[in-house]
Amino acid sequence: MSSEKPVMIEFRDVHKYYGDYHALRGINATIRAGEFFSLLGPSGCGKTTLLRTIAGFEGISSGAVMIGGEDMADVPANQRPTNMVFQSYAIFPHLTVAENVGFGLRKDPRTKAEKAKAVDEALGMVGLTGYGARAAHALSGGQRQRVALARALILKPKVLLLDEPLSALDKKMREQMQVELIKLQRQVGITFILVTHDQEEALVMSDRIAVMFEGQIAQLADPETLYRRPASRKVADFIGTMNFLPAKILSEAGGKVEVEAQGFGKMTLNADQVMSAEGAAGGATVGFRPETLTILFDGQATAEQHCDAVVEEVVYYGDMTYYDIKIQGCDSAVRLSMRNVFGRPVLEIGTKTRVAWSAGALVLFR
Amino acid sequence: MAQSAASQPSLPARAAPKRRSEAVNGLLMVSPTALYALLLLAAPLVTIFTYSFLTDGYLTVELTPTLGSYVEAWTNEVYRVVMLRSLGVAMAVTLVTVVLAFPIAYYVSFYVDPSRKSLWLFLITIPFWTSYLIRVFLWKVILGFNGVVNSGLMGLGLIDEPLTFLLYNTNSIVITLAHAYAPFAILPIFVALEKIDRSFLEAGRDLGESSFVTFLRVTLPLAMPGVISAVMIVFIPTIGDYVTPHLVGGPEGKMVANLVQVLYLKLDNYPLGSALAVSSMLLVGLVLMMAAMQLAIFGYVFKRIAGTTPLILAIFTALAAAQALLLLVVVLWLITDSAVLTVSLGAALHAVALVALRRKRSAL
Amino acid sequence: MKGGWFRIYAYGFLLFLYAPILLLPIFAFNDGAIVAFPLAGFTTKWFEQLWVEPALHQALKNSLIIAVSASILSTCLGIFAARASTRYNFPLRGGIIGMIMLPLVLPEIILAIALLVVLLGIGIPLSIYTVILGHVLVCTPFSIAVLTAAFQSLDKSLEEAAYDLGETPASTFRLIILPLVTPGIISSLLMTFTISLDEFLMAFFLAGTEPTLPVYIFSQFRFPKSVPVVLALGTVLVVASIILLTIAEYFRRRGIAKTGGKDTGGFL
């Protein structure tokens, strides 16, 4: 478990002002050694600013940033045990690949041959063996990314900071690099902190994710908890797709909440399913992910709860089909997704069907 | 956790970072250049500004403050004619240069292949960097009595004897200066045109506008910042040009700079020379300011024309007309003489226009 | 045809722009003492006379000393200002840079008399040194224009990356920034050299008894018989400045290509 590992980074009530603008509003969090940690949020939420306070490129207005138990207030960026992979990669265009990778070794006391060996090792680690003599400006986007990684990792930092490192790559390349980054992180065992606005990327890669809105951490959790039990409507809205149905709270007793949701009827939810309604207007709602609803094809039986519905829209994705369905008794349609298993038909608009659901997959926002 | 953080004594100190601030770094970095400009540009400019208010003594400048130099500069027929001529030449040069430059900038920006744009710009700028004096002198050769134009026209049998209105008058000054300042006008307009998102134009065409209307409604307004800088960068220096009037202007073509040179180097009358220099800059400033006001008011009327009431529209049209009238009055004053009336009328009109514009802007 | 009438107009305009420069060699090689048509035959004697004019040689020497000093000084000042304005936000930035760039628009006569009055007032005798002072003032804005483009195309994260990898601000400047803006610096040196070599009015007011090349040329215009020699000299100067500017342009473009920036074209 990650909680057994020592604390690598600790934010203590970090505030950051740009003039009157309050960019970071009291960040408190700990990141453990060897963790793959993501800062996720929409643009302008402060995630990059927070990352740059770790690197030392941004000072903080109050609070403290600790790395390895040491307050970083008086440690400039060039003396911190962190290295960064920049969004633009910041490959030095006038140097070769090897000179770029070996840039940080300039003051290293090792011999030239030893340094060259370290450069080769670093290039091998990112799959660029033999590229050392190439001019940096002749590289493709993916190769630049790898050079930036090798250049940062060669210094064996305690923490590697990645500022939207995959945003400039195309979809295929991005997915490939996601997997490679995970493997690389396991291999070197360094703490990785990734900034991204792509929730899928964060879910795929991270051990833990901090979701940020407007300079604050809205939820800090592992990907599964974040996805299944979003702490607020806002987080739920930001991560994946979630359906919301108006609900009425009937009674609360002994940690259980009895709720009546539109279309679904009465149900009993556990305390861990009750979340904040922050970010939503109006009363309480129940939320559920598209894949937690299942269409019951003709004759299929279920032990779960179910209700009648009509298909209103069909979006075919190849591996998946998304349906917008109207559950009987509901004001608006909800979205559900079905995997296109072989032999399973794709329903047409207007089809009357039944859908199964389970109270355990629901979340109540109030 | 929270308690241990609160107990750290160093926390409040961190509010003031120990590193030098960006502002200090920036000021330190710019200081050598800024200091140079301050000592050798700003200070001298302030000095001649001060001189213009002092009294001219024999070979010295006396420290008695006076407006005498300005009175002399603005009332003596000799100086007033020259100032008026300089203003007229500068305005004509600006108009000719900008009008001639726009199609070139448009061509290079819209029709030239992107890979060849730099080459075109380079070709356009080269003449500007090569021997200014000799270029001006060659215009004398081109426009002169036995010049290229005259011998060419006579060779073609179009004229029987050389044209004499080509050289040694304001025409030749305007032609020569328009030639010299062409790159200065082309480049800013080109930069502005380059910034226009080509999809705007396609959108204009797509919405059914003709290409000419698209040009008027989309391209021209978006190119205005470039046109404005072109006007400034041509208008301000040309009013003070020395070489061109000296070489191709003839005895009737002297401009402010020639007078300033004579007053300074030959007559040793620093206050009057300074007053003339300051006055010419004031004149430039006044004309530019009025042009800017006109543009602002017309632009405002143009933008608001859809959702505004007839009354407001009428007020702004009236203001624009008043501005135009003011310009006319200033020019008239330069020719006739009724300083007091003009200045008070001008100041009043400007004040009214400004206040009204502010009010309406915040109201709407 | 692409551009239609615009294209024809553009070529016509280029002809207008180049007309004086094209005429220059025609009269420089014309075997006639009067600069007018019709032409009188081919000669190189005006060029030969350039070798035997001691006053011209002195003027050339003065001009070269001034141009070399002014280009180095103004480029140094340009580096400071361009770096400051592209990298830092500081109070009054617009005003300070505006003041430094002022000579770009202000009539030269005003700069020249202002400087003259102050120099004479302090009691500094006019010499090539005073011309250098004036030329630095005129050249610096152009240098800043070229160098700002060079510094602007530098990605700020390059600096941060070097800093992040353990370098100090000083070594970052030496190892990263300087190599990347070197083409811009060379371009600025060549351009300011050309401007200073060609500048007349400042030199006319500030040179005292040590004329520069343009001042010498200006004085020769008064004597019709020396005009053909001046045109021969002009031809040499035009060829020289076109070569210098072409090299400057080459370095400017290479600088932009090196830092991966987009060429926005032009010197200004």
PDB file of C-alpha atoms in Angstrom, chain A residues 12 24 28 30 34 46 49-50 64 85 104 114 125 148 174 185 190 199 234 253 260 301 307 326 353 355:
ATOM      1  CA  ARG A  12       0.939  23.070   3.926  1.00  0.00           C
ATOM      2  CA  LEU A  24      -3.870  28.856  -5.121  1.00  0.00           C
ATOM      3  CA  ASN A  28      -3.032  20.868   1.719  1.00  0.00           C
ATOM      4  CA  THR A  30       0.856  14.928   0.708  1.00  0.00           C
ATOM      5  CA  GLY A  34       7.289   6.407  -5.652  1.00  0.00           C
ATOM      6  CA  GLY A  46      -4.025  26.309 -10.710  1.00  0.00           C
ATOM      7  CA  THR A  49       0.985  26.825 -10.886  1.00  0.00           C
ATOM      8  CA  LEU A  50       1.039  24.208  -8.143  1.00  0.00           C
ATOM      9  CA  ALA A  64       4.999  25.837   2.773  1.00  0.00           C
ATOM     10  CA  VAL A  85       9.425  17.758 -18.469  1.00  0.00           C
ATOM     11  CA  GLY A 104      22.519  18.593 -16.484  1.00  0.00           C
ATOM     12  CA  GLU A 114      31.282   7.887 -17.653  1.00  0.00           C
ATOM     13  CA  MET A 125      15.661   3.881 -21.099  1.00  0.00           C
ATOM     14  CA  ALA A 148      13.003  15.621 -22.487  1.00  0.00           C
ATOM     15  CA  ARG A 174      -0.425   9.698 -26.687  1.00  0.00           C
ATOM     16  CA  GLN A 185       7.901   5.066 -13.614  1.00  0.00           C
ATOM     17  CA  ILE A 190      10.827   7.966  -8.832  1.00  0.00           C
ATOM     18  CA  GLN A 199      -9.333  12.994 -17.177  1.00  0.00           C
ATOM     19  CA  LYS A 234     -18.562  19.242  -9.912  1.00  0.00           C
ATOM     20  CA  ALA A 253     -31.323   6.582  10.008  1.00  0.00           C
ATOM     21  CA  GLU A 260     -36.915   8.328  -3.956  1.00  0.00           C
ATOM     22  CA  ALA A 301     -33.872 -12.022 -16.754  1.00  0.00           C
ATOM     23  CA  CYS A 307     -37.546  -0.355 -15.156  1.00  0.00           C
ATOM     24  CA  LYS A 326     -36.015   7.819 -21.518  1.00  0.00           C
ATOM     25  CA  THR A 353     -36.904  -2.004 -23.676  1.00  0.00           C
ATOM     26  CA  VAL A 355     -33.012  -1.492 -18.214  1.00  0.00           C
TER      27      VAL A 355
END
